[in-house]
C-alpha cells in the first residue's frame, strides 16, 4: 500500500461511527466517505453521484454485467445478447458465462488480434447483426495478463451509435493510465491495484442507467448496493487514488522505462524469448514473455526460490494447469501459452530489481528447459 493510503486508513480504523447513522459519529464517518467519493470521482472525471462503492473489482464487474443484463432484459425481453471481449478477466468472464448458462443470455465472445486488441470490425458486425437485441457490451480497458489497452473511446462510440451500454473493467488501468470514466456507461475499479487496501472498489455508473442490485438490504449505495460502508478502507482507497493521480506522469514514465529495459535485456540475453501484448498501447508495468521449450510453472518456482515473484496467466482447474484464455485468444498455441510468465513492476521497482532478475533468469530458464515444455 502507498504510505498515504496506510495513513488515511489507520486514522479511520479507531474512529467510531457507521456512515449510515444519524448521530454525530455517524455523520463524521459519512463525511469521510463522501469526501473520498468526491476525490475518486474527480480523479475519474465524473461526478460523485456516479460512484457506487463495492467490495472490490470482482463485485463491481458482477454488478455491472448481471445487473445491466437483468435490468435491460426486464425493460425489453428481446435484449438477450451479451457481447464480451475474449480476453476479459474472470470477474467478467464468469458472470457472462453464468448469464449464458443459467439466464438464457446469447453470449458472443468478441475476437481480438494477435496483440490482444479488440477487432472493431467484429464488434460493429455483431452490433449490426441484431438491432435492439443486445443487452450490453463489456470490454476491459487494459488486460491484466499481457497489458494491452483497448481503443475504449472508439468502442464507446460504436456502442453509443447502437444505443447499447458499454461496461469496462478498468481495474488494471486506474492509477497506471489516464482513465476518463465519462467515456463509458459503466466502469469497475479496485483499490488494491492503485496502492490502496484489498476488499474495496467501485462501480462508476452513469446516472439514469438502470441496474438490478445483486445485494439487497439497507440500500446504502443508491439502492444499487447494500451493506455497511467500510469507511477506513474507502478513505485508504481515496488517498491511494489521489497519490497515484498526483505522480501519474512521472511514475509511469519511470516504470515504463524500467519495463522496456527489462524486456530489451531479457530478449537480447536469452534465446527463444518473445514478448506478448501490444508493444505500443499497453500498461507501463507489465512485461509478458514466452520462454520456448519450458513450462512456465517450473520457471516460476525456480525464480520464486531465488526471491523473484512473478505470475503465470494460466488458470488452474481441479489442480490441472490450463493455458490462459487470453493467450489462446491472441493465437498462441497451448504449449507456448503454458511457457509464458508475467513480470509486474510497480512504484517500488528499481533498476536493481531488473539486474537481479537478469542474474537469475538465464540459469533458471536453462534448468526449466532441461525439464521440457508443458505437456
Ligand atoms: N479485473 C481485473 C482486470 C483484475 O486484474 C482484477 C484483479 O486482479 C479484478 C478484476 C478483480 O478485482 P478484485 O481483486 O478487486 O476483486
mmCIF file of C-alpha atoms and ligand atoms in Angstrom:
data_model
loop_
_atom_site.group_PDB
_atom_site.id
_atom_site.type_symbol
_atom_site.label_atom_id
_atom_site.label_comp_id
_atom_site.label_asym_id
_atom_site.label_seq_id
_atom_site.Cartn_x
_atom_site.Cartn_y
_atom_site.Cartn_z
ATOM 1 C CA UNK A 1 0.000 0.000 0.000
ATOM 2 C CA UNK A 2 1.062 3.549 -0.597
ATOM 3 C CA UNK A 3 2.021 5.331 2.643
ATOM 4 C CA UNK A 4 -0.694 7.941 2.054
ATOM 5 C CA UNK A 5 -3.301 5.157 1.973
ATOM 6 C CA UNK A 6 -1.946 3.469 5.094
ATOM 7 C CA UNK A 7 -2.080 6.805 6.955
ATOM 8 C CA UNK A 8 -5.638 7.612 5.845
ATOM 9 C CA UNK A 9 -6.895 4.142 6.616
ATOM 10 C CA UNK A 10 -5.252 3.734 10.011
ATOM 11 C CA UNK A 11 -6.522 7.166 11.069
ATOM 12 C CA UNK A 12 -10.056 5.884 10.470
ATOM 13 C CA UNK A 13 -9.699 2.399 11.946
ATOM 14 C CA UNK A 14 -10.120 3.539 15.524
ATOM 15 C CA UNK A 15 -12.880 6.058 14.820
ATOM 16 C CA UNK A 16 -16.397 5.225 15.929
ATOM 17 C CA UNK A 17 -19.387 5.524 13.632
ATOM 18 C CA UNK A 18 -21.338 3.876 10.853
ATOM 19 C CA UNK A 19 -21.675 6.263 7.895
ATOM 20 C CA UNK A 20 -25.406 5.486 7.779
ATOM 21 C CA UNK A 21 -26.030 6.528 11.403
ATOM 22 C CA UNK A 22 -27.574 9.898 12.074
ATOM 23 C CA UNK A 23 -25.658 10.753 15.269
ATOM 24 C CA UNK A 24 -22.515 12.890 15.300
ATOM 25 C CA UNK A 25 -20.077 9.958 14.945
ATOM 26 C CA UNK A 26 -22.107 8.597 12.054
ATOM 27 C CA UNK A 27 -22.172 11.992 10.360
ATOM 28 C CA UNK A 28 -18.389 12.267 10.778
ATOM 29 C CA UNK A 29 -17.890 8.856 9.149
ATOM 30 C CA UNK A 30 -20.319 9.876 6.384
ATOM 31 C CA UNK A 31 -18.208 12.976 5.729
ATOM 32 C CA UNK A 32 -15.118 10.770 5.284
ATOM 33 C CA UNK A 33 -16.997 8.557 2.833
ATOM 34 C CA UNK A 34 -18.413 11.466 0.832
ATOM 35 C CA UNK A 35 -15.103 13.340 0.652
ATOM 36 C CA UNK A 36 -13.488 10.101 -0.520
ATOM 37 C CA UNK A 37 -16.200 9.626 -3.123
ATOM 38 C CA UNK A 38 -15.566 13.155 -4.371
ATOM 39 C CA UNK A 39 -11.795 12.600 -4.737
ATOM 40 C CA UNK A 40 -12.277 9.312 -6.581
ATOM 41 C CA UNK A 41 -14.930 10.831 -8.856
ATOM 42 C CA UNK A 42 -12.717 13.856 -9.602
ATOM 43 C CA UNK A 43 -9.763 11.606 -10.499
ATOM 44 C CA UNK A 44 -12.037 9.669 -12.870
ATOM 45 C CA UNK A 45 -13.650 12.727 -14.458
ATOM 46 C CA UNK A 46 -17.202 12.035 -13.241
ATOM 47 C CA UNK A 47 -19.454 13.423 -10.529
ATOM 48 C CA UNK A 48 -19.530 11.977 -7.031
ATOM 49 C CA UNK A 49 -23.087 10.680 -7.507
ATOM 50 C CA UNK A 50 -21.852 8.264 -10.177
ATOM 51 C CA UNK A 51 -19.581 6.327 -7.792
ATOM 52 C CA UNK A 52 -21.006 3.216 -6.102
ATOM 53 C CA UNK A 53 -18.649 1.666 -3.554
ATOM 54 C CA UNK A 54 -18.283 -2.128 -3.648
ATOM 55 C CA UNK A 55 -16.118 -4.799 -2.043
ATOM 56 C CA UNK A 56 -13.697 -4.648 -4.973
ATOM 57 C CA UNK A 57 -13.314 -5.152 -8.695
ATOM 58 C CA UNK A 58 -14.973 -8.568 -8.774
ATOM 59 C CA UNK A 59 -18.167 -7.283 -7.194
ATOM 60 C CA UNK A 60 -18.192 -4.166 -9.390
ATOM 61 C CA UNK A 61 -17.844 -6.311 -12.540
ATOM 62 C CA UNK A 62 -20.539 -8.756 -11.375
ATOM 63 C CA UNK A 63 -22.895 -5.906 -10.526
ATOM 64 C CA UNK A 64 -22.387 -4.318 -13.932
ATOM 65 C CA UNK A 65 -22.632 -7.474 -16.022
ATOM 66 C CA UNK A 66 -25.505 -9.218 -14.245
ATOM 67 C CA UNK A 67 -27.208 -6.015 -13.125
ATOM 68 C CA UNK A 68 -27.222 -4.395 -16.565
ATOM 69 C CA UNK A 69 -28.280 -7.606 -18.288
ATOM 70 C CA UNK A 70 -31.192 -8.204 -15.923
ATOM 71 C CA UNK A 71 -32.407 -4.602 -15.988
ATOM 72 C CA UNK A 72 -32.142 -4.237 -19.766
ATOM 73 C CA UNK A 73 -33.831 -7.569 -20.377
ATOM 74 C CA UNK A 74 -36.605 -6.760 -17.904
ATOM 75 C CA UNK A 75 -37.239 -3.490 -19.773
ATOM 76 C CA UNK A 76 -37.328 -5.272 -23.153
ATOM 77 C CA UNK A 77 -37.361 -9.102 -23.336
ATOM 78 C CA UNK A 78 -35.750 -9.059 -26.801
ATOM 79 C CA UNK A 79 -32.478 -7.907 -25.234
ATOM 80 C CA UNK A 80 -30.805 -11.252 -24.659
ATOM 81 C CA UNK A 81 -27.434 -10.722 -26.314
ATOM 82 C CA UNK A 82 -24.216 -10.089 -24.383
ATOM 83 C CA UNK A 83 -21.092 -9.124 -26.333
ATOM 84 C CA UNK A 84 -17.856 -9.572 -24.401
ATOM 85 C CA UNK A 85 -14.217 -9.498 -25.435
ATOM 86 C CA UNK A 86 -12.493 -12.867 -25.427
ATOM 87 C CA UNK A 87 -9.726 -11.587 -23.130
ATOM 88 C CA UNK A 88 -11.764 -10.462 -20.098
ATOM 89 C CA UNK A 89 -10.681 -11.176 -16.529
ATOM 90 C CA UNK A 90 -12.610 -13.971 -14.795
ATOM 91 C CA UNK A 91 -14.509 -11.291 -12.822
ATOM 92 C CA UNK A 92 -16.301 -10.522 -16.116
ATOM 93 C CA UNK A 93 -15.888 -13.786 -17.975
ATOM 94 C CA UNK A 94 -17.553 -15.935 -15.322
ATOM 95 C CA UNK A 95 -20.664 -13.748 -14.776
ATOM 96 C CA UNK A 96 -21.085 -13.583 -18.567
ATOM 97 C CA UNK A 97 -20.845 -17.386 -18.761
ATOM 98 C CA UNK A 98 -23.298 -17.632 -15.872
ATOM 99 C CA UNK A 99 -25.812 -15.492 -17.791
ATOM 100 C CA UNK A 100 -25.384 -17.747 -20.809
ATOM 101 C CA UNK A 101 -25.725 -20.997 -18.887
ATOM 102 C CA UNK A 102 -28.415 -20.024 -16.360
ATOM 103 C CA UNK A 103 -30.322 -16.984 -17.569
ATOM 104 C CA UNK A 104 -30.803 -17.542 -21.280
ATOM 105 C CA UNK A 105 -28.292 -14.964 -22.497
ATOM 106 C CA UNK A 106 -26.997 -15.346 -26.017
ATOM 107 C CA UNK A 107 -23.278 -14.737 -25.472
ATOM 108 C CA UNK A 108 -20.820 -13.726 -28.193
ATOM 109 C CA UNK A 109 -17.104 -13.593 -27.415
ATOM 110 C CA UNK A 110 -15.538 -10.850 -29.498
ATOM 111 C CA UNK A 111 -12.283 -11.745 -31.243
ATOM 112 C CA UNK A 112 -9.013 -9.941 -30.583
ATOM 113 C CA UNK A 113 -5.978 -9.703 -32.850
ATOM 114 C CA UNK A 114 -2.517 -11.156 -32.170
ATOM 115 C CA UNK A 115 -1.652 -8.228 -29.883
ATOM 116 C CA UNK A 116 -4.826 -8.713 -27.828
ATOM 117 C CA UNK A 117 -6.692 -5.701 -29.272
ATOM 118 C CA UNK A 118 -10.417 -5.956 -29.848
ATOM 119 C CA UNK A 119 -11.346 -6.188 -33.541
ATOM 120 C CA UNK A 120 -13.601 -3.149 -34.026
ATOM 121 C CA UNK A 121 -14.955 -4.585 -37.282
ATOM 122 C CA UNK A 122 -16.128 -7.666 -35.362
ATOM 123 C CA UNK A 123 -17.841 -5.520 -32.714
ATOM 124 C CA UNK A 124 -19.580 -3.416 -35.366
ATOM 125 C CA UNK A 125 -20.768 -6.501 -37.253
ATOM 126 C CA UNK A 126 -22.191 -8.005 -34.057
ATOM 127 C CA UNK A 127 -23.914 -4.766 -33.053
ATOM 128 C CA UNK A 128 -25.463 -4.539 -36.532
ATOM 129 C CA UNK A 129 -26.455 -8.213 -36.593
ATOM 130 C CA UNK A 130 -29.477 -7.950 -34.323
ATOM 131 C CA UNK A 131 -30.556 -4.364 -33.690
ATOM 132 C CA UNK A 132 -32.396 -3.943 -30.420
ATOM 133 C CA UNK A 133 -31.350 -7.359 -29.108
ATOM 134 C CA UNK A 134 -28.076 -6.505 -27.331
ATOM 135 C CA UNK A 135 -28.323 -6.022 -23.577
ATOM 136 C CA UNK A 136 -24.733 -4.876 -23.073
ATOM 137 C CA UNK A 137 -21.166 -4.842 -24.343
ATOM 138 C CA UNK A 138 -18.265 -5.452 -21.984
ATOM 139 C CA UNK A 139 -14.648 -4.802 -22.969
ATOM 140 C CA UNK A 140 -11.830 -4.253 -20.479
ATOM 141 C CA UNK A 141 -9.775 -1.036 -20.530
ATOM 142 C CA UNK A 142 -6.452 -2.845 -20.131
ATOM 143 C CA UNK A 143 -5.609 -6.513 -19.908
ATOM 144 C CA UNK A 144 -4.241 -7.910 -16.661
ATOM 145 C CA UNK A 145 -2.082 -10.592 -18.298
ATOM 146 C CA UNK A 146 -0.414 -9.041 -21.328
ATOM 147 C CA UNK A 147 -1.092 -5.360 -20.559
ATOM 148 C CA UNK A 148 -2.678 -4.489 -23.923
ATOM 149 C CA UNK A 149 -5.008 -1.485 -23.744
ATOM 150 C CA UNK A 150 -8.183 -1.315 -25.796
ATOM 151 C CA UNK A 151 -9.376 1.551 -28.027
ATOM 152 C CA UNK A 152 -12.102 2.327 -25.487
ATOM 153 C CA UNK A 153 -13.186 5.668 -26.994
ATOM 154 C CA UNK A 154 -13.803 4.001 -30.395
ATOM 155 C CA UNK A 155 -15.609 1.083 -28.746
ATOM 156 C CA UNK A 156 -17.753 3.513 -26.724
ATOM 157 C CA UNK A 157 -18.635 5.488 -29.858
ATOM 158 C CA UNK A 158 -19.797 2.309 -31.645
ATOM 159 C CA UNK A 159 -21.898 1.241 -28.642
ATOM 160 C CA UNK A 160 -23.439 4.723 -28.308
ATOM 161 C CA UNK A 161 -24.329 4.722 -32.031
ATOM 162 C CA UNK A 162 -26.233 1.479 -31.460
ATOM 163 C CA UNK A 163 -27.790 2.571 -28.148
ATOM 164 C CA UNK A 164 -26.140 -0.234 -26.179
ATOM 165 C CA UNK A 165 -24.494 0.388 -22.773
ATOM 166 C CA UNK A 166 -20.760 -0.326 -22.512
ATOM 167 C CA UNK A 167 -19.187 -1.674 -19.331
ATOM 168 C CA UNK A 168 -15.420 -1.610 -18.982
ATOM 169 C CA UNK A 169 -13.241 -3.318 -16.409
ATOM 170 C CA UNK A 170 -10.678 -0.591 -15.639
ATOM 171 C CA UNK A 171 -9.214 -2.398 -12.621
ATOM 172 C CA UNK A 172 -5.753 -2.555 -14.194
ATOM 173 C CA UNK A 173 -5.949 0.854 -15.839
ATOM 174 C CA UNK A 174 -6.711 3.162 -12.896
ATOM 175 C CA UNK A 175 -3.545 4.643 -11.456
ATOM 176 C CA UNK A 176 -1.456 3.490 -14.428
ATOM 177 C CA UNK A 177 -3.116 5.225 -17.385
ATOM 178 C CA UNK A 178 -5.283 8.302 -17.843
ATOM 179 C CA UNK A 179 -8.773 6.970 -17.172
ATOM 180 C CA UNK A 180 -11.738 9.138 -18.066
ATOM 181 C CA UNK A 181 -14.751 7.216 -16.786
ATOM 182 C CA UNK A 182 -17.138 9.553 -18.623
ATOM 183 C CA UNK A 183 -16.080 7.772 -21.852
ATOM 184 C CA UNK A 184 -18.209 4.734 -20.917
ATOM 185 C CA UNK A 185 -21.535 3.941 -19.234
ATOM 186 C CA UNK A 186 -20.160 1.707 -16.515
ATOM 187 C CA UNK A 187 -16.620 1.194 -15.192
ATOM 188 C CA UNK A 188 -15.134 -1.053 -12.492
ATOM 189 C CA UNK A 189 -12.124 -0.116 -10.348
ATOM 190 C CA UNK A 190 -10.379 -1.675 -7.372
ATOM 191 C CA UNK A 191 -8.345 -0.046 -4.590
ATOM 192 C CA UNK A 192 -5.588 -2.640 -4.301
ATOM 193 C CA UNK A 193 -4.391 -2.037 -7.855
ATOM 194 C CA UNK A 194 -3.595 1.608 -7.067
ATOM 195 C CA UNK A 195 -1.842 1.134 -3.743
ATOM 196 C CA UNK A 196 -4.976 1.051 -1.605
ATOM 197 C CA UNK A 197 -6.331 -1.761 0.600
ATOM 198 C CA UNK A 198 -7.753 -5.074 -0.567
ATOM 199 C CA UNK A 199 -11.519 -5.581 -0.444
ATOM 200 C CA UNK A 200 -12.789 -2.218 -1.633
ATOM 201 C CA UNK A 201 -13.543 -0.870 -5.093
ATOM 202 C CA UNK A 202 -16.218 0.951 -7.015
ATOM 203 C CA UNK A 203 -18.574 0.785 -9.921
ATOM 204 C CA UNK A 204 -18.853 4.085 -11.732
ATOM 205 C CA UNK A 205 -22.329 4.064 -13.172
ATOM 206 C CA UNK A 206 -23.775 6.737 -15.406
ATOM 207 C CA UNK A 207 -26.798 8.313 -13.717
ATOM 208 C CA UNK A 208 -30.066 7.110 -15.177
ATOM 209 C CA UNK A 209 -28.660 3.742 -16.240
ATOM 210 C CA UNK A 210 -30.726 1.051 -14.514
ATOM 211 C CA UNK A 211 -29.015 -1.980 -12.936
ATOM 212 C CA UNK A 212 -30.608 -4.736 -10.882
ATOM 213 C CA UNK A 213 -28.865 -4.909 -7.495
ATOM 214 C CA UNK A 214 -27.023 -8.112 -6.557
ATOM 215 C CA UNK A 215 -27.209 -7.429 -2.818
ATOM 216 C CA UNK A 216 -30.450 -6.467 -1.141
ATOM 217 C CA UNK A 217 -30.547 -4.872 2.274
ATOM 218 C CA UNK A 218 -30.133 -1.379 3.660
ATOM 219 C CA UNK A 219 -29.821 0.198 0.195
ATOM 220 C CA UNK A 220 -26.769 2.228 1.269
ATOM 221 C CA UNK A 221 -25.365 2.931 -2.191
ATOM 222 C CA UNK A 222 -28.152 4.492 -4.292
ATOM 223 C CA UNK A 223 -30.225 1.342 -3.650
ATOM 224 C CA UNK A 224 -27.897 -0.340 -6.136
ATOM 225 C CA UNK A 225 -25.634 -1.879 -3.500
ATOM 226 C CA UNK A 226 -26.484 -2.657 0.111
ATOM 227 C CA UNK A 227 -24.109 -3.207 3.018
ATOM 228 C CA UNK A 228 -22.476 -1.084 5.714
ATOM 229 C CA UNK A 229 -19.769 1.029 4.110
ATOM 230 C CA UNK A 230 -16.177 0.364 5.164
ATOM 231 C CA UNK A 231 -15.151 3.968 5.895
ATOM 232 C CA UNK A 232 -11.466 3.191 6.729
ATOM 233 C CA UNK A 233 -10.977 1.188 3.521
ATOM 234 C CA UNK A 234 -12.770 3.844 1.474
ATOM 235 C CA UNK A 235 -10.533 6.563 2.989
ATOM 236 C CA UNK A 236 -7.462 4.442 2.093
ATOM 237 C CA UNK A 237 -8.804 3.917 -1.432
ATOM 238 C CA UNK A 238 -9.310 7.664 -1.963
ATOM 239 C CA UNK A 239 -5.849 8.514 -0.597
ATOM 240 C CA UNK A 240 -4.275 5.953 -2.946
ATOM 241 C CA UNK A 241 -6.222 7.325 -5.922
ATOM 242 C CA UNK A 242 -5.111 10.899 -5.096
ATOM 243 C CA UNK A 243 -1.482 9.853 -4.682
ATOM 244 C CA UNK A 244 -1.470 7.839 -7.889
ATOM 245 C CA UNK A 245 -3.067 10.722 -9.794
ATOM 246 C CA UNK A 246 -0.548 13.242 -8.447
ATOM 247 C CA UNK A 247 2.520 11.298 -9.586
ATOM 248 C CA UNK A 248 0.957 9.514 -12.586
ATOM 249 C CA UNK A 249 3.086 11.035 -15.371
ATOM 250 C CA UNK A 250 6.431 10.888 -13.579
ATOM 251 C CA UNK A 251 5.908 7.432 -12.017
ATOM 252 C CA UNK A 252 4.525 5.710 -15.095
ATOM 253 C CA UNK A 253 7.295 7.143 -17.308
ATOM 254 C CA UNK A 254 9.868 5.717 -14.882
ATOM 255 C CA UNK A 255 8.149 2.315 -14.612
ATOM 256 C CA UNK A 256 7.709 2.147 -18.392
ATOM 257 C CA UNK A 257 11.431 2.834 -18.951
ATOM 258 C CA UNK A 258 12.332 0.145 -16.425
ATOM 259 C CA UNK A 259 9.921 -2.371 -18.001
ATOM 260 C CA UNK A 260 11.254 -1.659 -21.516
ATOM 261 C CA UNK A 261 14.784 -2.140 -20.215
ATOM 262 C CA UNK A 262 13.741 -5.491 -18.690
ATOM 263 C CA UNK A 263 12.172 -6.670 -21.974
ATOM 264 C CA UNK A 264 15.147 -5.488 -24.065
ATOM 265 C CA UNK A 265 17.675 -7.199 -21.845
ATOM 266 C CA UNK A 266 15.786 -10.479 -21.437
ATOM 267 C CA UNK A 267 15.088 -10.815 -25.171
ATOM 268 C CA UNK A 268 18.701 -9.881 -26.031
ATOM 269 C CA UNK A 269 20.397 -12.079 -23.430
ATOM 270 C CA UNK A 270 18.247 -15.228 -23.568
ATOM 271 C CA UNK A 271 17.420 -17.103 -26.785
ATOM 272 C CA UNK A 272 13.877 -18.151 -27.548
ATOM 273 C CA UNK A 273 12.076 -15.422 -25.585
ATOM 274 C CA UNK A 274 9.204 -13.495 -27.155
ATOM 275 C CA UNK A 275 7.191 -10.613 -25.812
ATOM 276 C CA UNK A 276 3.386 -10.788 -25.808
ATOM 277 C CA UNK A 277 0.898 -7.945 -25.981
ATOM 278 C CA UNK A 278 0.797 -4.618 -27.744
ATOM 279 C CA UNK A 279 4.281 -3.034 -27.726
ATOM 280 C CA UNK A 280 2.743 0.437 -28.188
ATOM 281 C CA UNK A 281 -0.530 0.744 -26.287
ATOM 282 C CA UNK A 282 -0.047 -1.019 -23.006
ATOM 283 C CA UNK A 283 0.150 -0.842 -19.233
ATOM 284 C CA UNK A 284 3.525 0.567 -18.170
ATOM 285 C CA UNK A 285 4.322 -2.062 -15.537
ATOM 286 C CA UNK A 286 3.667 -5.369 -17.302
ATOM 287 C CA UNK A 287 6.191 -7.472 -19.210
ATOM 288 C CA UNK A 288 4.668 -10.669 -20.528
ATOM 289 C CA UNK A 289 7.133 -13.122 -22.009
ATOM 290 C CA UNK A 290 7.024 -16.602 -23.575
ATOM 291 C CA UNK A 291 10.026 -18.871 -22.999
ATOM 292 C CA UNK A 292 10.281 -21.507 -25.749
ATOM 293 C CA UNK A 293 10.845 -25.058 -24.572
ATOM 294 C CA UNK A 294 9.985 -24.690 -20.899
ATOM 295 C CA UNK A 295 6.984 -24.894 -18.626
ATOM 296 C CA UNK A 296 6.024 -21.551 -17.098
ATOM 297 C CA UNK A 297 5.180 -23.225 -13.781
ATOM 298 C CA UNK A 298 8.648 -24.762 -13.446
ATOM 299 C CA UNK A 299 10.298 -21.454 -14.291
ATOM 300 C CA UNK A 300 8.047 -19.579 -11.862
ATOM 301 C CA UNK A 301 9.029 -21.883 -8.993
ATOM 302 C CA UNK A 302 12.755 -21.658 -9.814
ATOM 303 C CA UNK A 303 12.506 -17.865 -9.828
ATOM 304 C CA UNK A 304 10.491 -17.867 -6.614
ATOM 305 C CA UNK A 305 13.232 -19.901 -4.917
ATOM 306 C CA UNK A 306 15.643 -17.133 -5.960
ATOM 307 C CA UNK A 307 13.379 -14.453 -4.449
ATOM 308 C CA UNK A 308 11.760 -13.285 -7.680
ATOM 309 C CA UNK A 309 7.986 -13.372 -7.618
ATOM 310 C CA UNK A 310 6.138 -13.370 -10.899
ATOM 311 C CA UNK A 311 2.965 -14.969 -12.157
ATOM 312 C CA UNK A 312 1.572 -17.129 -14.884
ATOM 313 C CA UNK A 313 -1.656 -16.146 -16.558
ATOM 314 C CA UNK A 314 -2.946 -19.654 -16.857
ATOM 315 C CA UNK A 315 -5.809 -20.762 -14.702
ATOM 316 C CA UNK A 316 -5.792 -23.942 -12.694
ATOM 317 C CA UNK A 317 -8.904 -26.047 -12.605
ATOM 318 C CA UNK A 318 -9.162 -29.212 -10.496
ATOM 319 C CA UNK A 319 -5.416 -28.983 -9.866
ATOM 320 C CA UNK A 320 -4.589 -29.137 -13.584
ATOM 321 C CA UNK A 321 -2.955 -26.039 -15.036
ATOM 322 C CA UNK A 322 -4.586 -24.835 -18.230
ATOM 323 C CA UNK A 323 -3.316 -22.376 -20.812
ATOM 324 C CA UNK A 324 -4.530 -18.806 -20.449
ATOM 325 C CA UNK A 325 -7.698 -17.990 -22.406
ATOM 326 C CA UNK A 326 -6.133 -14.586 -23.152
ATOM 327 C CA UNK A 327 -3.083 -16.061 -24.879
ATOM 328 C CA UNK A 328 -5.180 -18.618 -26.770
ATOM 329 C CA UNK A 329 -7.484 -15.809 -27.980
ATOM 330 C CA UNK A 330 -4.371 -13.991 -29.250
ATOM 331 C CA UNK A 331 -3.488 -17.066 -31.294
ATOM 332 C CA UNK A 332 -0.693 -18.592 -29.190
ATOM 333 C CA UNK A 333 -0.567 -22.381 -29.221
ATOM 334 C CA UNK A 334 -1.278 -24.069 -25.858
ATOM 335 C CA UNK A 335 2.323 -25.188 -25.236
ATOM 336 C CA UNK A 336 3.732 -21.688 -25.835
ATOM 337 C CA UNK A 337 0.940 -20.227 -23.691
ATOM 338 C CA UNK A 338 1.939 -22.576 -20.851
ATOM 339 C CA UNK A 339 5.558 -21.444 -21.194
ATOM 340 C CA UNK A 340 4.715 -17.787 -20.520
ATOM 341 C CA UNK A 341 5.092 -15.580 -17.456
ATOM 342 C CA UNK A 342 4.073 -12.093 -16.414
ATOM 343 C CA UNK A 343 6.577 -9.829 -14.676
ATOM 344 C CA UNK A 344 4.938 -6.870 -12.954
ATOM 345 C CA UNK A 345 6.676 -3.663 -11.943
ATOM 346 C CA UNK A 346 5.281 -1.008 -9.662
ATOM 347 C CA UNK A 347 6.064 2.197 -7.829
ATOM 348 C CA UNK A 348 8.699 0.491 -5.650
ATOM 349 C CA UNK A 349 10.540 -1.259 -8.511
ATOM 350 C CA UNK A 350 14.115 -0.206 -9.213
ATOM 351 C CA UNK A 351 16.989 -0.900 -11.625
ATOM 352 C CA UNK A 352 18.449 -3.271 -9.057
ATOM 353 C CA UNK A 353 15.330 -5.488 -9.349
ATOM 354 C CA UNK A 354 15.844 -5.822 -13.101
ATOM 355 C CA UNK A 355 19.558 -6.510 -12.555
ATOM 356 C CA UNK A 356 18.711 -9.247 -10.057
ATOM 357 C CA UNK A 357 16.225 -10.830 -12.471
ATOM 358 C CA UNK A 358 18.872 -10.868 -15.192
ATOM 359 C CA UNK A 359 21.368 -12.522 -12.817
ATOM 360 C CA UNK A 360 18.982 -15.378 -12.081
ATOM 361 C CA UNK A 361 16.839 -15.804 -15.188
ATOM 362 C CA UNK A 362 19.315 -17.343 -17.695
ATOM 363 C CA UNK A 363 20.163 -20.199 -15.298
ATOM 364 C CA UNK A 364 16.524 -20.740 -14.340
ATOM 365 C CA UNK A 365 15.456 -20.880 -17.999
ATOM 366 C CA UNK A 366 18.233 -23.380 -18.788
ATOM 367 C CA UNK A 367 17.125 -25.613 -15.896
ATOM 368 C CA UNK A 368 13.435 -25.357 -16.788
ATOM 369 C CA UNK A 369 14.296 -26.184 -20.416
ATOM 370 C CA UNK A 370 16.103 -29.353 -19.341
ATOM 371 C CA UNK A 371 12.770 -30.476 -17.799
ATOM 372 C CA UNK A 372 10.989 -29.670 -21.070
ATOM 373 C CA UNK A 373 7.848 -27.797 -22.064
ATOM 374 C CA UNK A 374 4.419 -28.214 -20.501
ATOM 375 C CA UNK A 375 2.516 -31.251 -21.710
HETATM 376 N N1 LIG B 1 -10.449 -7.237 -13.193
HETATM 377 C C1 LIG B 1 -9.137 -7.247 -13.460
HETATM 378 C C2 LIG B 1 -8.653 -6.844 -14.824
HETATM 379 C C3 LIG B 1 -8.232 -7.625 -12.468
HETATM 380 O O1 LIG B 1 -6.922 -7.639 -12.740
HETATM 381 C C4 LIG B 1 -8.725 -7.985 -11.189
HETATM 382 C C5 LIG B 1 -7.818 -8.429 -10.109
HETATM 383 O O2 LIG B 1 -6.753 -8.897 -10.333
HETATM 384 C C6 LIG B 1 -10.113 -7.940 -10.968
HETATM 385 C C7 LIG B 1 -10.944 -7.556 -11.992
HETATM 386 C C8 LIG B 1 -10.709 -8.291 -9.650
HETATM 387 O O3 LIG B 1 -10.580 -7.240 -8.731
HETATM 388 P P1 LIG B 1 -10.619 -7.525 -7.150
HETATM 389 O O4 LIG B 1 -9.361 -8.275 -6.839
HETATM 390 O O5 LIG B 1 -10.665 -6.173 -6.530
HETATM 391 O O6 LIG B 1 -11.844 -8.313 -6.879
#
